[in-house]
Amino acid sequence: MKIEIKTPIEKVTLEFDNAEYFKKIHEEITESITDELNIKGVYYEKEGSGTMFPALLLKNSIITVYTSPDSSSASPFFL
């Protein structure tokens, strides 16, 4: 499972081994891109390092969710 975030500057891939963590991050992304005040964000952490994705950055990104291990089934978020 992975989530790919294509920002205006770069492409970031968030990879998950744990289905619960995947679901948590997915829910936080959904909350952030629907937040009218743009105060929410997502903090992704793996192997001791983390990345913060603010709501406005996510709203200006193309987000693709890959739910199968072979990455063949993708479902992009569009707003």
Short mmCIF file of C-alpha atoms in Angstrom, two decimals:
data_model
loop_
_atom_site.label_atom_id
_atom_site.label_comp_id
_atom_site.label_asym_id
_atom_site.label_seq_id
_atom_site.Cartn_x
_atom_site.Cartn_y
_atom_site.Cartn_z
CA MET A 1 0.00 0.00 0.00
CA LYS A 2 1.23 3.44 -0.83
CA ILE A 3 0.08 6.98 -1.38
CA GLU A 4 1.73 9.14 -4.02
CA ILE A 5 1.57 12.93 -3.62
CA LYS A 6 2.58 15.01 -6.64
CA THR A 7 3.08 18.58 -5.44
CA PRO A 8 3.92 21.50 -7.73
CA ILE A 9 7.55 21.04 -6.63
CA GLU A 10 8.14 17.30 -6.19
CA LYS A 11 6.65 13.81 -6.08
CA VAL A 12 6.59 12.04 -2.71
CA THR A 13 5.66 8.40 -2.14
CA LEU A 14 4.39 7.32 1.28
CA GLU A 15 4.77 3.57 1.76
CA PHE A 16 2.93 1.51 4.37
CA ASP A 17 3.46 -1.94 5.85
CA ASN A 18 0.67 -1.48 8.38
CA ALA A 19 -2.96 -1.26 7.20
CA GLU A 20 -4.01 0.71 10.29
CA TYR A 21 -1.36 3.40 9.71
CA PHE A 22 -2.34 3.55 6.03
CA LYS A 23 -5.99 4.10 7.01
CA LYS A 24 -5.01 6.79 9.57
CA ILE A 25 -2.93 8.76 7.05
CA HIS A 26 -5.61 8.34 4.37
CA GLU A 27 -8.23 9.78 6.76
CA GLU A 28 -5.94 12.69 7.70
CA ILE A 29 -5.40 13.50 4.01
CA THR A 30 -9.15 13.45 3.41
CA GLU A 31 -9.74 15.76 6.40
CA SER A 32 -7.00 18.13 5.25
CA ILE A 33 -8.21 18.52 1.68
CA THR A 34 -11.77 19.15 2.84
CA ASP A 35 -10.76 21.61 5.59
CA GLU A 36 -12.20 25.01 4.68
CA LEU A 37 -9.92 26.88 7.12
CA ASN A 38 -6.73 25.17 5.84
CA ILE A 39 -5.44 24.57 9.36
CA LYS A 40 -5.12 20.79 9.20
CA GLY A 41 -2.29 18.77 7.81
CA VAL A 42 -0.76 15.33 7.71
CA TYR A 43 2.38 14.17 9.49
CA TYR A 44 3.86 11.02 7.96
CA GLU A 45 6.58 9.24 9.90
CA LYS A 46 8.69 6.24 8.88
CA GLU A 47 11.96 4.88 10.20
CA GLY A 48 12.65 7.78 12.54
CA SER A 49 12.08 10.63 10.11
CA GLY A 50 8.90 12.52 9.32
CA THR A 51 7.33 14.86 6.79
CA MET A 52 4.56 17.40 7.31
CA PHE A 53 2.05 18.05 4.53
CA PRO A 54 -0.07 21.17 5.22
CA ALA A 55 -3.65 21.38 3.90
CA LEU A 56 -2.87 23.97 1.22
CA LEU A 57 -0.03 21.87 -0.19
CA LEU A 58 -2.29 18.81 -0.35
CA LYS A 59 -5.06 20.81 -2.00
CA ASN A 60 -2.66 21.81 -4.76
CA SER A 61 -1.38 18.27 -5.30
CA ILE A 62 -2.43 15.19 -7.21
CA ILE A 63 -2.86 12.37 -4.70
CA THR A 64 -3.00 8.75 -5.86
CA VAL A 65 -3.76 5.84 -3.54
CA TYR A 66 -2.42 2.38 -4.38
CA THR A 67 -4.13 -0.30 -2.33
CA SER A 68 -2.68 -3.45 -3.86
CA PRO A 69 0.92 -4.58 -3.37
CA ASP A 70 1.67 -4.54 -7.13
CA SER A 71 0.52 -0.89 -7.43
CA SER A 72 -1.74 -1.69 -10.35
CA SER A 73 -4.94 -0.44 -8.76
CA ALA A 74 -4.82 3.30 -8.23
CA SER A 75 -7.51 5.72 -7.25
CA PRO A 76 -6.61 9.42 -7.50
CA PHE A 77 -8.23 12.10 -5.36
CA PHE A 78 -9.73 14.96 -7.32
CA LEU A 79 -11.44 18.01 -5.84
#
